Coordinates of C-alpha atoms in Angstrom, one line a residue:
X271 CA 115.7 148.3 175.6
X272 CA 115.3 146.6 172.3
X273 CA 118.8 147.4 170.3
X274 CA 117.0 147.3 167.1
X275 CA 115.2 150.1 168.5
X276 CA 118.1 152.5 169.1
X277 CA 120.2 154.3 166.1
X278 CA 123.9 154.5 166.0
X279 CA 125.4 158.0 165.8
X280 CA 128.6 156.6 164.0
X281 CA 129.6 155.5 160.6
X282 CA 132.0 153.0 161.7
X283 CA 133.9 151.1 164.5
X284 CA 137.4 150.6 165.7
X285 CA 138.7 146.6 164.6
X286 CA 141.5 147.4 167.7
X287 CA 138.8 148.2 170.1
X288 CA 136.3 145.2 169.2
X289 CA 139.4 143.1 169.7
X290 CA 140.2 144.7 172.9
X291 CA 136.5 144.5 174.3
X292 CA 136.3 140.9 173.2
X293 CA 138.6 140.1 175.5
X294 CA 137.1 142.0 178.4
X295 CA 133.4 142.2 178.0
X296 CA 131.3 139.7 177.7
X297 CA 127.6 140.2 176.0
X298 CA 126.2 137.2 177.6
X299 CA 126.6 138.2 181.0
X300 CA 123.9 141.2 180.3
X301 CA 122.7 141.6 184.0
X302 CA 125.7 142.8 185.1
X303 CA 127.4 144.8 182.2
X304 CA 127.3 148.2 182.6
X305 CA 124.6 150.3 180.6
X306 CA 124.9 152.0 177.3
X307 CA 123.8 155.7 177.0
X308 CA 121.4 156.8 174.9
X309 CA 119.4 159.8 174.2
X310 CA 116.3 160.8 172.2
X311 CA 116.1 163.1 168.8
X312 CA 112.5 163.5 168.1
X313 CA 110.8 160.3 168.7
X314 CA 114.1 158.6 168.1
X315 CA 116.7 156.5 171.1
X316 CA 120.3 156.8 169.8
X317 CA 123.6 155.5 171.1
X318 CA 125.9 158.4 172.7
X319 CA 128.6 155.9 172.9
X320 CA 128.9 152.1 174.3
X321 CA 128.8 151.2 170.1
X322 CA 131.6 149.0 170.2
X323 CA 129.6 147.0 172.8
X324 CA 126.4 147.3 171.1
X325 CA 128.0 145.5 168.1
X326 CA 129.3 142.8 170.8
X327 CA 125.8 142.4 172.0
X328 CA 124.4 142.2 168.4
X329 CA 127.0 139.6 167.5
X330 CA 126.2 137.3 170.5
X331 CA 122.9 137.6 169.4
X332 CA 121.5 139.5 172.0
X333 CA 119.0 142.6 171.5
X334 CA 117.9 142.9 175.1
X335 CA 120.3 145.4 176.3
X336 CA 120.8 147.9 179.3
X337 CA 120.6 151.0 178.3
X338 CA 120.1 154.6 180.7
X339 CA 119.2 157.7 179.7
X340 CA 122.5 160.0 178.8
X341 CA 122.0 163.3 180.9
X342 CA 125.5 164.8 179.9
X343 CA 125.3 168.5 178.5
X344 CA 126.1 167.0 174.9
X345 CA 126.4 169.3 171.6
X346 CA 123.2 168.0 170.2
X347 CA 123.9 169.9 166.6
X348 CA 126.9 167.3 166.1
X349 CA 124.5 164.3 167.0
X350 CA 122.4 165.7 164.6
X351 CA 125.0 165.8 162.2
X352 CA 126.0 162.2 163.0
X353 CA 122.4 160.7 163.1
X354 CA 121.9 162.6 159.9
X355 CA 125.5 161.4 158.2
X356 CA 124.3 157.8 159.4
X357 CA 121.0 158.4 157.2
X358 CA 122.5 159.4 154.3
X359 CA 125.0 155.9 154.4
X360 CA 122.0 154.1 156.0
X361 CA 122.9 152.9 158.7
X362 CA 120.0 152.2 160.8
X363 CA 120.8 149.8 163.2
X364 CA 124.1 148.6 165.3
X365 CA 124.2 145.6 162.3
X366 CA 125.0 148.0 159.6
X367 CA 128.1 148.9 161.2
X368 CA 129.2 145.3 160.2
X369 CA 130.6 146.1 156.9
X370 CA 131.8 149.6 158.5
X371 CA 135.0 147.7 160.7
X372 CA 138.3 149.9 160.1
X373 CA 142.1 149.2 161.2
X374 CA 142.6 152.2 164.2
X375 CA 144.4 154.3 161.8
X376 CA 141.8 154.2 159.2
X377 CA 139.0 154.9 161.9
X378 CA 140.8 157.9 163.2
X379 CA 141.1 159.4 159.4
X380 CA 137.7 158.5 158.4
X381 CA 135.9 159.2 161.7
X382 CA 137.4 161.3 164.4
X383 CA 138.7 163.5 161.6
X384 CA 135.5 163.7 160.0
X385 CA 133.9 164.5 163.5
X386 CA 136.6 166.9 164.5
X387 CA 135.9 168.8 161.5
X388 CA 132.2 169.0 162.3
X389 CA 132.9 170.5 165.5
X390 CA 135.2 172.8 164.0
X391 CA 132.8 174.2 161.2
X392 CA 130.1 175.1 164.0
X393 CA 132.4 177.1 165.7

């Protein structure tokens, strides 16, 4: 699938884990990477996860990407939350995340805290 045709569901990504994958995964060798997952809100593909690797495959300039269709009993009201958090930032596409690269500590204060929080206020 096109990547430019699937939304993130996240606001930013992990600098220690794009420096991790870059040593591990390599975009160019598509064919035999494993797929990303991604679902559909409305008329609308969105990553589940695998956004780390999106932004690999996006930086190696590739937008041709495997992707499968995420069949896991997911709380779809915290997507929504996400997609709708990524809407109000605007990010749109994988390529907005560029400016959105945090040190580990600062992604799990600004992220997983905001996420964990989310979860917590629909409960």
């Amino acid at each position: 699938m096109d990547l430019y045709q699937i939304r993130p569901s996240q606001l930013y990504l992990d600098q220690d884990k794009i420096d991790r994958l870059k040593e591990l995964f390599d975009p160019l060798n598509v064919r035999f990477n494993a797929p990303l997952p991604i679902k559909k809100n409305g008329g609308e593909a969105f990553l589940t996860d695998g956004h780390t690797r999106a932004f690999l495959y996006s930086e190696a300039k590739i937008s041709v990407i495997p992707v499968y269709w995420d069949e896991d009993d997911l709380d779809m009201n915290l997507y929504q939350s996400r997609l709708n958090w990524c809407r109000e930032e605007r990010v749109m596409f994988i390529d907005d995340l560029k400016e959105r690269i945090l040190p580990h500590d600062q992604f799990e204060n600004e992220w997983i805290k905001r996420c964990e929080k989310a979860v917590r206020k629909e409960k």
